[in-house]
Each structure stands twice: as structure tokens, then as C-alpha cells.
Amino acid sequence: MGSYYLLNKKNMKKNLFYLFALICSMSLFTACSDDDDEVSPWAGTYKMADYTATDYKWTEEETMKNWPVTSALYTDWQFTGDDNYPEFISALLRYLGGSILPQALNSITLDKSGSIMADYVASPEIALDPNSIMSIFFTGAFPTASEIKATFATSGFTTSPKDLAYWSERNGKFTVKLNIPAILTAATGADASGMADIIDEVLSGNPATVKALLGGLLNVDLSGIQDATISQILSWAKDGIPMNIKTADNGHTYIYLDKSAFDNLFTLRDTGETDDWGDPVSVNDLILLWNALVEGGIVPEEAQAAGMFIQMIGGYWSVTTSFNLGLDLVR
């Protein structure tokens, strides 16, 4: 088994990260089935929403140019207090998701049988200048919609097999179950079907054991992550990811996770340490997990800057009343 993971390790890690990111995106494109001959109203082929922007009076003193209005990423963040910075972070998320996703993903087909297929770029070269993010802060302007859309993939797509992810609908919740052996096979090029029992055993393990196992594989320390967070992730991997769906007034389809899905991940807690200025240091589980994936070489270099947004969101989680994050789709 050791040679299985060591073979072409660097490329395998990068491909695995992008494939899991793709499948998690695909997971938001779900259909419903009652195990009969009726065709779900959600079945069909979807494109991501067009990237649009406008000048927006964000505060009484400041108008942001090219403020993202719609993109491939759907965000809705409701909060209390006078500080409206979460609104700005939401716009940044729409900018990032709307810039990156269309460079890798072309369309999703919701098969009436319950399978999910995607047309995607197998090994995308993501174009996103980290300096553009800092430029937004300093200039008060996002890149124009035409600049962003110029990087979108228009050809060279691969169609995914049917067996990477499945959907089901129960009581208004869309649950997507990932076929992890099939995903590993697609990512590595080696048949991982024989690992199904091992994978199931890992997913059924207790959080402390799983943290030790994954920490050993990545050569990182995961002990600081709460058991509740690990249990939630294991449940998603084993039993499926529960999501929400609605049709917006503009006719777009939003498929998303709500605040309850993120509470374990984003809630800050004190570490008992202080920074160089004597202020208490706080962390959340998602930043600990993200930093571990970066340290373990799983997250590609071009995506690593996303960690700062995790910390920023955590800083406002205590005043968050509603938080929806997912995909904005057009049939």
C-alpha cells in the first residue's frame, strides 16, 4: 500500500485536491428521485451563473467599483452590529468563487438515475493573481467583469464518469454521497476499489483515531481540531452531505450549505496564547484543518491564500445570524 501512495505523490496530491474540490462543487448540483419513473424537476444540464458587477455604495463614504453581484458562487450573510464588513467579505467570496470555478468547471448534468456528471478541465491552470486581492483593499475596486471572464475555460473539457457521486432527496434536503474509491481511482489512475472496506473502517472510526491516522499520513498535527468537527466530516463522507435548494426571484437555482453546517468549523475559541501585542489568540477548526492541508502539500500554492478569508469569516461568526454558501446555477 505504501508504494500506492508514494507513486507520483506530488501530482497525485494536486490532482486529488482539484478532484475533491470539483466533486464538492458537483455535490451542490443535485436532483431528487422517488425511485419511480417520474423525472425530477431539477434534472437537466446547468451552467454557472454569469459573472456580473456594478458600482455599489458600500458605505456612506465609499463606493466600490465593479462590486460582484452574481457569480458561480452564491453567498448570503446576515449579521448584527454596525460593522458591515461581512458584506464586503461576501463580495470577495463571490469574486473568488466566480473567478476560479469557471476556469475548471463548464457544466453539470443531473442524471435522472441519480448520478452527477460534469464537463470539467482535468488539470486546470488556475489564473488568479494574489496581488489582485490586496489591490481591492487598497483601491476600492474589484477587477472588471470582462477581465475576470477572459480567464474562463471555453474548451478542452473532460466528462466525468457517472459513479463519482450520487444524489438523493429526503424531506426537502438534498443529500450527495461521494464514491470515495472511485474518486481515488480517478485521481491516481490506480484501481482503488479494493480499498472500500478500509475506507469504510476509517470513516467509522472514532475522531481521535482518525485524527492520528490522517495526521500521520500528512505528517501534520491535527490534535487541536475538535472531535465534533471530525465527526461531522466523517458523517458527510460516509452518509452524504445534506444541503438546501431554492429558486431565486431571478430564476437562478441556489444550492447551498447553511449556517448550521459551518458552526463547528468557523466558531473561534481562545488558544490561551497571546500575540506580539499581548492580545489573545483565537483559532477555528477550519483554519487549523486548512493549515494542515497546506503543510501536508495537499492545497496547491495558488489556492493557499484562501486561508486568510477563513480567519476573517471566523472573526465575525459571533454576530452571524444567517450564512448560506453554495453555487449559483442557471439551467
Tab-separated table of C-alpha atoms in Angstrom:
chain	number	residue	atom	x	y	z
A	1	MET	CA	0.000	0.000	0.000
A	2	GLY	CA	2.944	2.322	0.695
A	3	SER	CA	4.036	2.305	-2.931
A	4	TYR	CA	0.446	3.093	-3.954
A	5	TYR	CA	0.579	6.443	-2.141
A	6	LEU	CA	4.196	7.268	-2.866
A	7	LEU	CA	3.885	6.809	-6.640
A	8	ASN	CA	3.855	10.202	-8.308
A	9	LYS	CA	2.972	11.707	-4.919
A	10	LYS	CA	3.227	15.383	-5.773
A	11	ASN	CA	0.976	15.221	-8.831
A	12	MET	CA	-1.402	12.865	-7.043
A	13	LYS	CA	-1.900	15.337	-4.177
A	14	LYS	CA	-2.593	18.246	-6.502
A	15	ASN	CA	-4.930	16.231	-8.722
A	16	LEU	CA	-6.686	14.831	-5.671
A	17	PHE	CA	-7.248	18.329	-4.262
A	18	TYR	CA	-8.757	19.609	-7.511
A	19	LEU	CA	-10.825	16.465	-7.997
A	20	PHE	CA	-12.257	16.677	-4.478
A	21	ALA	CA	-12.934	20.394	-4.993
A	22	LEU	CA	-14.679	19.567	-8.255
A	23	ILE	CA	-16.740	16.792	-6.699
A	24	CYS	CA	-17.716	19.024	-3.770
A	25	SER	CA	-18.869	21.588	-6.331
A	26	MET	CA	-20.703	18.828	-8.191
A	27	SER	CA	-22.270	17.866	-4.879
A	28	LEU	CA	-24.224	21.091	-4.962
A	29	PHE	CA	-25.811	20.144	-8.284
A	30	THR	CA	-28.260	17.535	-7.078
A	31	ALA	CA	-31.563	16.110	-8.271
A	32	CYS	CA	-34.353	14.319	-6.470
A	33	SER	CA	-35.773	10.857	-7.071
A	34	ASP	CA	-38.670	8.862	-5.668
A	35	ASP	CA	-37.394	5.615	-7.196
A	36	ASP	CA	-40.100	5.697	-9.858
A	37	ASP	CA	-40.360	6.760	-13.494
A	38	GLU	CA	-41.064	10.430	-12.775
A	39	VAL	CA	-38.379	12.820	-13.966
A	40	SER	CA	-37.221	15.250	-11.308
A	41	PRO	CA	-37.945	18.916	-11.999
A	42	TRP	CA	-34.277	19.565	-11.197
A	43	ALA	CA	-32.946	17.120	-13.797
A	44	GLY	CA	-31.075	18.660	-16.713
A	45	THR	CA	-27.858	20.461	-17.549
A	46	TYR	CA	-26.759	23.568	-15.674
A	47	LYS	CA	-24.219	26.275	-16.295
A	48	MET	CA	-22.835	28.506	-13.592
A	49	ALA	CA	-24.378	31.935	-13.264
A	50	ASP	CA	-22.832	34.730	-15.301
A	51	TYR	CA	-20.311	36.950	-13.541
A	52	THR	CA	-21.850	40.435	-13.264
A	53	ALA	CA	-20.701	43.533	-11.404
A	54	THR	CA	-21.744	47.105	-10.738
A	55	ASP	CA	-20.563	50.140	-8.800
A	56	TYR	CA	-22.016	49.831	-5.294
A	57	LYS	CA	-22.295	52.336	-2.447
A	58	TRP	CA	-20.980	50.061	0.252
A	59	THR	CA	-20.859	52.709	2.995
A	60	GLU	CA	-21.982	56.327	3.189
A	61	GLU	CA	-18.436	57.392	2.378
A	62	GLU	CA	-17.304	54.709	-0.027
A	63	THR	CA	-18.482	53.383	-3.394
A	64	MET	CA	-16.832	50.158	-4.533
A	65	LYS	CA	-16.289	49.823	-8.264
A	66	ASN	CA	-17.114	46.556	-10.048
A	67	TRP	CA	-18.785	45.091	-6.945
A	68	PRO	CA	-19.637	41.416	-7.729
A	69	VAL	CA	-23.415	40.978	-7.963
A	70	THR	CA	-23.696	37.437	-9.333
A	71	SER	CA	-21.133	34.745	-9.980
A	72	ALA	CA	-20.732	30.986	-9.824
A	73	LEU	CA	-20.632	31.279	-6.033
A	74	TYR	CA	-23.774	32.119	-4.049
A	75	THR	CA	-23.386	33.898	-0.710
A	76	ASP	CA	-25.972	35.299	1.672
A	77	TRP	CA	-24.595	36.516	5.010
A	78	GLN	CA	-26.899	38.149	7.572
A	79	PHE	CA	-25.363	39.658	10.691
A	80	THR	CA	-25.899	42.111	13.540
A	81	GLY	CA	-23.970	45.189	14.635
A	82	ASP	CA	-22.805	48.369	12.951
A	83	ASP	CA	-19.728	46.870	11.282
A	84	ASN	CA	-20.854	45.771	7.803
A	85	TYR	CA	-17.542	44.179	6.836
A	86	PRO	CA	-19.211	40.757	6.353
A	87	GLU	CA	-20.950	42.271	3.322
A	88	PHE	CA	-17.539	43.072	1.855
A	89	ILE	CA	-16.227	39.565	2.623
A	90	SER	CA	-19.310	38.138	0.861
A	91	ALA	CA	-18.431	40.151	-2.219
A	92	LEU	CA	-14.842	38.889	-2.022
A	93	LEU	CA	-16.118	35.310	-1.884
A	94	ARG	CA	-18.314	35.898	-4.954
A	95	TYR	CA	-15.272	37.353	-6.702
A	96	LEU	CA	-13.005	34.421	-5.785
A	97	GLY	CA	-15.529	31.674	-6.485
A	98	GLY	CA	-16.758	33.405	-9.610
A	99	SER	CA	-13.184	33.751	-10.856
A	100	ILE	CA	-11.899	30.254	-10.080
A	101	LEU	CA	-14.783	27.819	-10.623
A	102	PRO	CA	-15.408	28.639	-14.321
A	103	GLN	CA	-11.732	28.055	-15.035
A	104	ALA	CA	-12.213	24.384	-14.127
A	105	LEU	CA	-15.907	23.594	-14.486
A	106	ASN	CA	-18.063	24.013	-17.599
A	107	SER	CA	-21.391	22.364	-16.833
A	108	ILE	CA	-23.168	19.834	-14.658
A	109	THR	CA	-25.695	17.284	-15.837
A	110	LEU	CA	-28.171	15.975	-13.295
A	111	ASP	CA	-28.990	12.481	-14.500
A	112	LYS	CA	-32.485	11.225	-13.688
A	113	SER	CA	-30.915	7.985	-12.463
A	114	GLY	CA	-29.299	9.883	-9.596
A	115	SER	CA	-25.772	10.208	-10.980
A	116	ILE	CA	-23.989	13.549	-11.331
A	117	MET	CA	-21.735	14.228	-14.305
A	118	ALA	CA	-19.573	17.241	-15.034
A	119	ASP	CA	-17.769	18.712	-18.004
A	120	TYR	CA	-14.524	19.955	-16.487
A	121	VAL	CA	-10.857	20.716	-17.126
A	122	ALA	CA	-8.891	17.733	-15.834
A	123	SER	CA	-5.729	19.651	-14.855
A	124	PRO	CA	-6.652	23.338	-14.690
A	125	GLU	CA	-4.012	26.039	-14.528
A	126	ILE	CA	-5.852	28.485	-12.311
A	127	ALA	CA	-5.144	32.129	-13.151
A	128	LEU	CA	-5.646	34.302	-10.079
A	129	ASP	CA	-3.068	36.892	-9.095
A	130	PRO	CA	-2.923	37.100	-5.267
A	131	ASN	CA	-1.927	40.737	-5.666
A	132	SER	CA	-5.360	41.449	-7.129
A	133	ILE	CA	-6.892	40.715	-3.720
A	134	MET	CA	-4.698	43.272	-1.973
A	135	SER	CA	-5.416	45.705	-4.795
A	136	ILE	CA	-9.145	45.502	-3.991
A	137	PHE	CA	-8.444	46.580	-0.408
A	138	PHE	CA	-6.206	49.489	-1.399
A	139	THR	CA	-8.010	50.815	-4.493
A	140	GLY	CA	-11.638	50.202	-3.582
A	141	ALA	CA	-12.219	48.463	-6.910
A	142	PHE	CA	-12.682	44.853	-7.967
A	143	PRO	CA	-11.432	43.725	-11.390
A	144	THR	CA	-13.961	44.288	-14.152
A	145	ALA	CA	-16.314	41.500	-15.198
A	146	SER	CA	-14.695	41.369	-18.644
A	147	GLU	CA	-11.228	40.917	-17.107
A	148	ILE	CA	-12.461	38.052	-14.965
A	149	LYS	CA	-14.408	36.280	-17.715
A	150	ALA	CA	-11.395	36.415	-20.044
A	151	THR	CA	-9.795	33.635	-17.951
A	152	PHE	CA	-12.768	31.229	-18.133
A	153	ALA	CA	-12.236	27.870	-19.828
A	154	THR	CA	-14.016	27.517	-23.176
A	155	SER	CA	-12.645	24.205	-24.481
A	156	GLY	CA	-10.642	21.109	-23.558
A	157	PHE	CA	-13.293	19.669	-21.255
A	158	THR	CA	-13.489	16.112	-19.963
A	159	THR	CA	-16.766	14.448	-18.992
A	160	SER	CA	-16.681	12.729	-15.621
A	161	PRO	CA	-17.922	9.143	-15.207
A	162	LYS	CA	-21.309	8.519	-13.643
A	163	ASP	CA	-20.116	6.819	-10.485
A	164	LEU	CA	-18.205	9.595	-8.694
A	165	ALA	CA	-21.183	10.996	-6.777
A	166	TYR	CA	-24.846	10.195	-6.224
A	167	TRP	CA	-27.829	12.222	-5.037
A	168	SER	CA	-30.978	11.554	-3.073
A	169	GLU	CA	-33.796	13.725	-1.720
A	170	ARG	CA	-35.459	13.268	1.654
A	171	ASN	CA	-37.789	15.716	3.391
A	172	GLY	CA	-36.638	18.677	1.348
A	173	LYS	CA	-32.934	18.033	1.937
A	174	PHE	CA	-30.597	17.165	-0.915
A	175	THR	CA	-28.008	14.636	0.135
A	176	VAL	CA	-24.986	13.899	-2.025
A	177	LYS	CA	-22.930	10.805	-1.321
A	178	LEU	CA	-19.400	10.632	-2.667
A	179	ASN	CA	-17.985	7.383	-4.053
A	180	ILE	CA	-14.572	7.759	-2.450
A	181	PRO	CA	-12.887	4.661	-4.013
A	182	ALA	CA	-13.993	5.841	-7.475
A	183	ILE	CA	-12.694	9.359	-6.741
A	184	LEU	CA	-9.327	7.963	-5.611
A	185	THR	CA	-9.159	5.820	-8.746
A	186	ALA	CA	-9.848	8.868	-10.951
A	187	ALA	CA	-7.278	10.966	-9.083
A	188	THR	CA	-4.445	8.455	-9.002
A	189	GLY	CA	-5.038	6.328	-12.090
A	190	ALA	CA	-4.772	3.183	-9.949
A	191	ASP	CA	-7.718	0.944	-9.082
A	192	ALA	CA	-8.788	1.776	-5.518
A	193	SER	CA	-11.936	-0.363	-5.486
A	194	GLY	CA	-10.255	-2.864	-3.190
A	195	MET	CA	-9.864	-0.160	-0.544
A	196	ALA	CA	-13.608	0.188	0.052
A	197	ASP	CA	-13.540	-1.806	3.293
A	198	ILE	CA	-10.523	0.122	4.581
A	199	ILE	CA	-12.169	3.442	3.750
A	200	ASP	CA	-15.400	2.391	5.468
A	201	GLU	CA	-13.435	1.324	8.544
A	202	VAL	CA	-11.694	4.699	8.683
A	203	LEU	CA	-14.969	6.595	8.275
A	204	SER	CA	-16.495	4.524	11.088
A	205	GLY	CA	-13.592	5.183	13.452
A	206	ASN	CA	-13.616	7.456	16.464
A	207	PRO	CA	-12.393	11.050	15.944
A	208	ALA	CA	-9.164	10.635	17.944
A	209	THR	CA	-8.117	7.616	15.879
A	210	VAL	CA	-8.963	9.344	12.597
A	211	LYS	CA	-7.023	12.481	13.578
A	212	ALA	CA	-3.985	10.353	14.418
A	213	LEU	CA	-4.265	8.398	11.160
A	214	LEU	CA	-4.689	11.437	8.907
A	215	GLY	CA	-2.044	13.365	10.841
A	216	GLY	CA	0.392	10.521	10.242
A	217	LEU	CA	-0.378	10.377	6.514
A	218	LEU	CA	0.066	14.150	6.126
A	219	ASN	CA	2.856	14.406	8.689
A	220	VAL	CA	0.968	17.191	10.500
A	221	ASP	CA	-0.607	17.675	13.929
A	222	LEU	CA	-4.429	17.540	13.861
A	223	SER	CA	-4.914	17.134	17.608
A	224	GLY	CA	-6.199	20.709	18.007
A	225	ILE	CA	-9.295	20.083	15.867
A	226	GLN	CA	-12.443	19.363	17.876
A	227	ASP	CA	-13.846	15.835	17.857
A	228	ALA	CA	-17.253	17.279	16.881
A	229	THR	CA	-15.762	18.702	13.682
A	230	ILE	CA	-14.105	15.410	12.754
A	231	SER	CA	-17.360	13.543	13.451
A	232	GLN	CA	-19.241	15.952	11.172
A	233	ILE	CA	-16.769	15.494	8.320
A	234	LEU	CA	-16.810	11.711	8.749
A	235	SER	CA	-20.616	11.737	8.655
A	236	TRP	CA	-20.590	13.768	5.429
A	237	ALA	CA	-18.085	11.386	3.839
A	238	LYS	CA	-19.914	8.239	4.955
A	239	ASP	CA	-23.602	9.175	4.877
A	240	GLY	CA	-23.654	12.124	2.481
A	241	ILE	CA	-23.644	15.923	2.560
A	242	PRO	CA	-27.042	17.496	3.412
A	243	MET	CA	-27.789	20.731	1.551
A	244	ASN	CA	-30.582	23.172	0.719
A	245	ILE	CA	-32.023	24.254	-2.619
A	246	LYS	CA	-34.232	27.120	-3.741
A	247	THR	CA	-35.164	29.015	-6.867
A	248	ALA	CA	-34.394	32.716	-6.656
A	249	ASP	CA	-36.538	35.579	-7.937
A	250	ASN	CA	-34.161	35.961	-10.885
A	251	GLY	CA	-34.796	32.354	-11.915
A	252	HIS	CA	-31.393	31.150	-10.758
A	253	THR	CA	-31.069	27.993	-8.684
A	254	TYR	CA	-29.176	28.242	-5.405
A	255	ILE	CA	-27.841	25.027	-3.877
A	256	TYR	CA	-26.052	25.666	-0.627
A	257	LEU	CA	-24.994	24.814	2.904
A	258	ASP	CA	-26.462	26.918	5.703
A	259	LYS	CA	-25.035	28.240	8.973
A	260	SER	CA	-25.579	25.012	10.894
A	261	ALA	CA	-23.148	23.250	8.554
A	262	PHE	CA	-20.399	25.762	9.369
A	263	ASP	CA	-20.790	26.379	13.112
A	264	ASN	CA	-18.228	23.750	14.168
A	265	LEU	CA	-15.812	24.960	11.506
A	266	PHE	CA	-15.950	28.751	11.914
A	267	THR	CA	-16.580	29.346	15.630
A	268	LEU	CA	-13.458	30.891	17.179
A	269	ARG	CA	-12.044	29.726	20.500
A	270	ASP	CA	-9.156	31.047	22.575
A	271	THR	CA	-5.887	29.148	22.487
A	272	GLY	CA	-4.675	30.542	25.818
A	273	GLU	CA	-1.810	32.247	23.999
A	274	THR	CA	-1.207	35.909	23.196
A	275	ASP	CA	0.243	37.576	20.116
A	276	ASP	CA	3.140	40.049	19.926
A	277	TRP	CA	0.811	42.847	21.069
A	278	GLY	CA	-0.481	40.920	24.081
A	279	ASP	CA	-3.896	40.201	22.554
A	280	PRO	CA	-5.442	36.732	22.969
A	281	VAL	CA	-5.004	34.381	20.012
A	282	SER	CA	-8.124	32.668	18.675
A	283	VAL	CA	-8.463	29.912	16.107
A	284	ASN	CA	-11.224	27.907	14.490
A	285	ASP	CA	-11.197	24.344	13.235
A	286	LEU	CA	-11.348	25.238	9.565
A	287	ILE	CA	-8.164	27.315	9.700
A	288	LEU	CA	-6.427	24.501	11.630
A	289	LEU	CA	-7.543	21.990	9.011
A	290	TRP	CA	-6.635	24.308	6.127
A	291	ASN	CA	-3.154	24.969	7.524
A	292	ALA	CA	-2.645	21.227	7.971
A	293	LEU	CA	-3.612	20.581	4.348
A	294	VAL	CA	-1.224	23.348	3.236
A	295	GLU	CA	1.585	21.928	5.372
A	296	GLY	CA	0.881	18.437	4.074
A	297	GLY	CA	1.182	19.595	0.468
A	298	ILE	CA	-2.464	18.908	-0.415
A	299	VAL	CA	-3.501	22.501	-1.191
A	300	PRO	CA	-1.865	23.882	-4.372
A	301	GLU	CA	0.195	27.020	-3.930
A	302	GLU	CA	-2.223	29.138	-5.955
A	303	ALA	CA	-5.061	28.350	-3.522
A	304	GLN	CA	-3.239	28.765	-0.220
A	305	ALA	CA	-4.076	32.463	0.225
A	306	ALA	CA	-7.712	31.482	0.843
A	307	GLY	CA	-6.721	30.763	4.431
A	308	MET	CA	-6.887	34.423	5.373
A	309	PHE	CA	-10.580	34.553	4.419
A	310	ILE	CA	-11.295	31.649	6.751
A	311	GLN	CA	-9.831	33.654	9.624
A	312	MET	CA	-11.742	36.783	8.570
A	313	ILE	CA	-15.064	34.936	8.476
A	314	GLY	CA	-14.356	33.457	11.896
A	315	GLY	CA	-13.818	36.923	13.299
A	316	TYR	CA	-17.448	37.820	12.522
A	317	TRP	CA	-19.052	34.450	13.271
A	318	SER	CA	-20.268	35.528	16.725
A	319	VAL	CA	-22.510	38.213	15.127
A	320	THR	CA	-23.702	35.987	12.278
A	321	THR	CA	-27.431	35.209	12.250
A	322	SER	CA	-27.622	33.501	8.844
A	323	PHE	CA	-24.919	32.232	6.486
A	324	ASN	CA	-25.597	30.482	3.185
A	325	LEU	CA	-22.788	29.446	0.850
A	326	GLY	CA	-23.085	27.407	-2.322
A	327	LEU	CA	-23.467	27.630	-6.072
A	328	ASP	CA	-25.475	29.980	-8.269
A	329	LEU	CA	-26.754	27.998	-11.267
A	330	VAL	CA	-28.659	28.644	-14.456
A	331	ARG	CA	-30.401	25.862	-16.354
